[in-house]
Amino acid sequence: MAEPEFTATGVRIGKRLRSLTRAGQVRISDGRLELLTSYGSEIDSAPVQAVRASKPWFAPDDRALADINGKRYLLTLGEQDPAPGEPGPPAARRFIEAVRRAAGREG
């Protein structure tokens, strides 16, 4: 299996007002985006070309939206990238850029 193009741990994943996990994982690997629980169970996944990632309006900088298989997930990542060697999820902006890059939609 190839090295993941993007990995984030410690991500809060929610759907509408319901929290699905407070320490989940987001991974982009082999052209697929996967949302996983803290135990590694799959919440949802789809080919990256079918995923829409965006920044929600009027939300803190640590939030990103991911539309996967017709479902909208709210991801709470970090406001900024953690210092090298420090734990913590990467910035939401980096997640959105990774989805666009993996799908071939630059910018």
C-alpha atoms as a PDB file:
ATOM      1  CA  MET A   1       0.000   0.000   0.000  1.00  0.00           C
ATOM      2  CA  ALA A   2       1.307   3.437  -0.896  1.00  0.00           C
ATOM      3  CA  GLU A   3       2.103   6.107   1.672  1.00  0.00           C
ATOM      4  CA  PRO A   4      -1.035   8.200   2.448  1.00  0.00           C
ATOM      5  CA  GLU A   5      -1.120  11.595   0.714  1.00  0.00           C
ATOM      6  CA  PHE A   6      -2.784  13.167   3.757  1.00  0.00           C
ATOM      7  CA  THR A   7      -3.370  11.887   7.288  1.00  0.00           C
ATOM      8  CA  ALA A   8      -4.895  13.649  10.274  1.00  0.00           C
ATOM      9  CA  THR A   9      -5.586  12.144  13.684  1.00  0.00           C
ATOM     10  CA  GLY A  10      -7.439  13.595  16.628  1.00  0.00           C
ATOM     11  CA  VAL A  11     -10.144  14.980  14.341  1.00  0.00           C
ATOM     12  CA  ARG A  12     -13.666  15.578  15.629  1.00  0.00           C
ATOM     13  CA  ILE A  13     -16.090  14.246  12.994  1.00  0.00           C
ATOM     14  CA  GLY A  14     -19.741  15.189  13.157  1.00  0.00           C
ATOM     15  CA  LYS A  15     -22.852  14.935  11.041  1.00  0.00           C
ATOM     16  CA  ARG A  16     -25.377  17.736  11.510  1.00  0.00           C
ATOM     17  CA  LEU A  17     -25.544  18.281  15.283  1.00  0.00           C
ATOM     18  CA  ARG A  18     -24.377  14.764  16.151  1.00  0.00           C
ATOM     19  CA  SER A  19     -20.760  13.984  17.000  1.00  0.00           C
ATOM     20  CA  LEU A  20     -19.620  10.684  15.466  1.00  0.00           C
ATOM     21  CA  THR A  21     -16.159  10.668  17.032  1.00  0.00           C
ATOM     22  CA  ARG A  22     -14.019  13.115  18.962  1.00  0.00           C
ATOM     23  CA  ALA A  23     -10.664  11.606  18.028  1.00  0.00           C
ATOM     24  CA  GLY A  24     -11.175  10.301  14.502  1.00  0.00           C
ATOM     25  CA  GLN A  25      -8.861  10.026  11.534  1.00  0.00           C
ATOM     26  CA  VAL A  26      -9.010  11.498   8.051  1.00  0.00           C
ATOM     27  CA  ARG A  27      -6.893   9.832   5.396  1.00  0.00           C
ATOM     28  CA  ILE A  28      -6.378  10.335   1.676  1.00  0.00           C
ATOM     29  CA  SER A  29      -4.653   7.355   0.126  1.00  0.00           C
ATOM     30  CA  ASP A  30      -4.734   5.673  -3.304  1.00  0.00           C
ATOM     31  CA  GLY A  31      -7.279   8.204  -4.599  1.00  0.00           C
ATOM     32  CA  ARG A  32      -9.777   7.639  -1.746  1.00  0.00           C
ATOM     33  CA  LEU A  33     -10.797   9.795   1.198  1.00  0.00           C
ATOM     34  CA  GLU A  34     -11.590   7.833   4.353  1.00  0.00           C
ATOM     35  CA  LEU A  35     -13.173   9.028   7.590  1.00  0.00           C
ATOM     36  CA  LEU A  36     -12.340   6.650  10.433  1.00  0.00           C
ATOM     37  CA  THR A  37     -13.215   6.373  14.112  1.00  0.00           C
ATOM     38  CA  SER A  38     -10.478   6.460  16.727  1.00  0.00           C
ATOM     39  CA  TYR A  39     -10.517   2.645  16.602  1.00  0.00           C
ATOM     40  CA  GLY A  40      -9.988   2.580  12.839  1.00  0.00           C
ATOM     41  CA  SER A  41     -13.552   1.603  11.876  1.00  0.00           C
ATOM     42  CA  GLU A  42     -14.760   3.270   8.707  1.00  0.00           C
ATOM     43  CA  ILE A  43     -17.392   5.988   9.048  1.00  0.00           C
ATOM     44  CA  ASP A  44     -17.482   6.765   5.314  1.00  0.00           C
ATOM     45  CA  SER A  45     -15.227   6.761   2.270  1.00  0.00           C
ATOM     46  CA  ALA A  46     -15.358   7.710  -1.386  1.00  0.00           C
ATOM     47  CA  PRO A  47     -13.087   8.365  -4.360  1.00  0.00           C
ATOM     48  CA  VAL A  48     -11.490  11.783  -3.934  1.00  0.00           C
ATOM     49  CA  GLN A  49     -12.971  13.002  -7.237  1.00  0.00           C
ATOM     50  CA  ALA A  50     -16.466  12.546  -5.738  1.00  0.00           C
ATOM     51  CA  VAL A  51     -15.661  14.464  -2.528  1.00  0.00           C
ATOM     52  CA  ARG A  52     -16.283  18.169  -2.051  1.00  0.00           C
ATOM     53  CA  ALA A  53     -14.263  19.878   0.671  1.00  0.00           C
ATOM     54  CA  SER A  54     -14.906  23.453   1.710  1.00  0.00           C
ATOM     55  CA  LYS A  55     -14.711  25.964   4.518  1.00  0.00           C
ATOM     56  CA  PRO A  56     -18.058  26.588   6.257  1.00  0.00           C
ATOM     57  CA  TRP A  57     -19.252  30.183   6.419  1.00  0.00           C
ATOM     58  CA  PHE A  58     -19.071  31.939   9.763  1.00  0.00           C
ATOM     59  CA  ALA A  59     -17.165  29.082  11.425  1.00  0.00           C
ATOM     60  CA  PRO A  60     -13.849  29.067  13.257  1.00  0.00           C
ATOM     61  CA  ASP A  61     -10.727  28.452  11.163  1.00  0.00           C
ATOM     62  CA  ASP A  62     -10.366  24.907  12.504  1.00  0.00           C
ATOM     63  CA  ARG A  63     -13.511  23.638  10.705  1.00  0.00           C
ATOM     64  CA  ALA A  64     -13.923  22.048   7.281  1.00  0.00           C
ATOM     65  CA  LEU A  65     -16.896  20.505   5.505  1.00  0.00           C
ATOM     66  CA  ALA A  66     -16.636  17.287   3.531  1.00  0.00           C
ATOM     67  CA  ASP A  67     -19.502  16.144   1.276  1.00  0.00           C
ATOM     68  CA  ILE A  68     -19.136  12.375   0.844  1.00  0.00           C
ATOM     69  CA  ASN A  69     -21.736  10.122  -0.786  1.00  0.00           C
ATOM     70  CA  GLY A  70     -24.431  12.759  -0.369  1.00  0.00           C
ATOM     71  CA  LYS A  71     -23.701  13.219   3.348  1.00  0.00           C
ATOM     72  CA  ARG A  72     -22.165  16.342   4.851  1.00  0.00           C
ATOM     73  CA  TYR A  73     -19.589  15.918   7.604  1.00  0.00           C
ATOM     74  CA  LEU A  74     -18.186  18.683   9.780  1.00  0.00           C
ATOM     75  CA  LEU A  75     -14.511  18.113  10.554  1.00  0.00           C
ATOM     76  CA  THR A  76     -12.806  19.969  13.374  1.00  0.00           C
ATOM     77  CA  LEU A  77      -9.100  19.962  12.661  1.00  0.00           C
ATOM     78  CA  GLY A  78      -6.521  22.440  13.930  1.00  0.00           C
ATOM     79  CA  GLU A  79      -6.489  26.204  13.500  1.00  0.00           C
ATOM     80  CA  GLN A  80      -2.865  25.957  12.442  1.00  0.00           C
ATOM     81  CA  ASP A  81      -0.417  23.175  11.718  1.00  0.00           C
ATOM     82  CA  PRO A  82       1.209  21.778  14.876  1.00  0.00           C
ATOM     83  CA  ALA A  83       4.886  22.481  15.466  1.00  0.00           C
ATOM     84  CA  PRO A  84       7.235  19.832  14.027  1.00  0.00           C
ATOM     85  CA  GLY A  85       7.284  16.838  16.338  1.00  0.00           C
ATOM     86  CA  GLU A  86       4.196  18.017  18.237  1.00  0.00           C
ATOM     87  CA  PRO A  87       0.958  15.985  18.213  1.00  0.00           C
ATOM     88  CA  GLY A  88      -2.263  17.408  16.870  1.00  0.00           C
ATOM     89  CA  PRO A  89      -4.283  17.583  13.676  1.00  0.00           C
ATOM     90  CA  PRO A  90      -3.127  19.710  10.745  1.00  0.00           C
ATOM     91  CA  ALA A  91      -4.950  22.867   9.762  1.00  0.00           C
ATOM     92  CA  ALA A  92      -8.355  22.610   8.077  1.00  0.00           C
ATOM     93  CA  ARG A  93      -6.962  24.662   5.181  1.00  0.00           C
ATOM     94  CA  ARG A  94      -4.356  21.941   4.543  1.00  0.00           C
ATOM     95  CA  PHE A  95      -7.095  19.272   4.425  1.00  0.00           C
ATOM     96  CA  ILE A  96      -9.071  21.237   1.815  1.00  0.00           C
ATOM     97  CA  GLU A  97      -5.917  21.751  -0.284  1.00  0.00           C
ATOM     98  CA  ALA A  98      -5.055  18.026  -0.033  1.00  0.00           C
ATOM     99  CA  VAL A  99      -8.514  16.996  -1.297  1.00  0.00           C
ATOM    100  CA  ARG A 100      -8.297  19.381  -4.249  1.00  0.00           C
ATOM    101  CA  ARG A 101      -4.733  18.312  -5.082  1.00  0.00           C
ATOM    102  CA  ALA A 102      -5.592  14.576  -4.898  1.00  0.00           C
ATOM    103  CA  ALA A 103      -8.647  15.103  -7.128  1.00  0.00           C
ATOM    104  CA  GLY A 104      -6.615  17.099  -9.642  1.00  0.00           C
ATOM    105  CA  ARG A 105      -8.490  20.340  -8.923  1.00  0.00           C
ATOM    106  CA  GLU A 106      -5.729  22.794  -8.048  1.00  0.00           C
ATOM    107  CA  GLY A 107      -6.709  26.091  -6.442  1.00  0.00           C
END
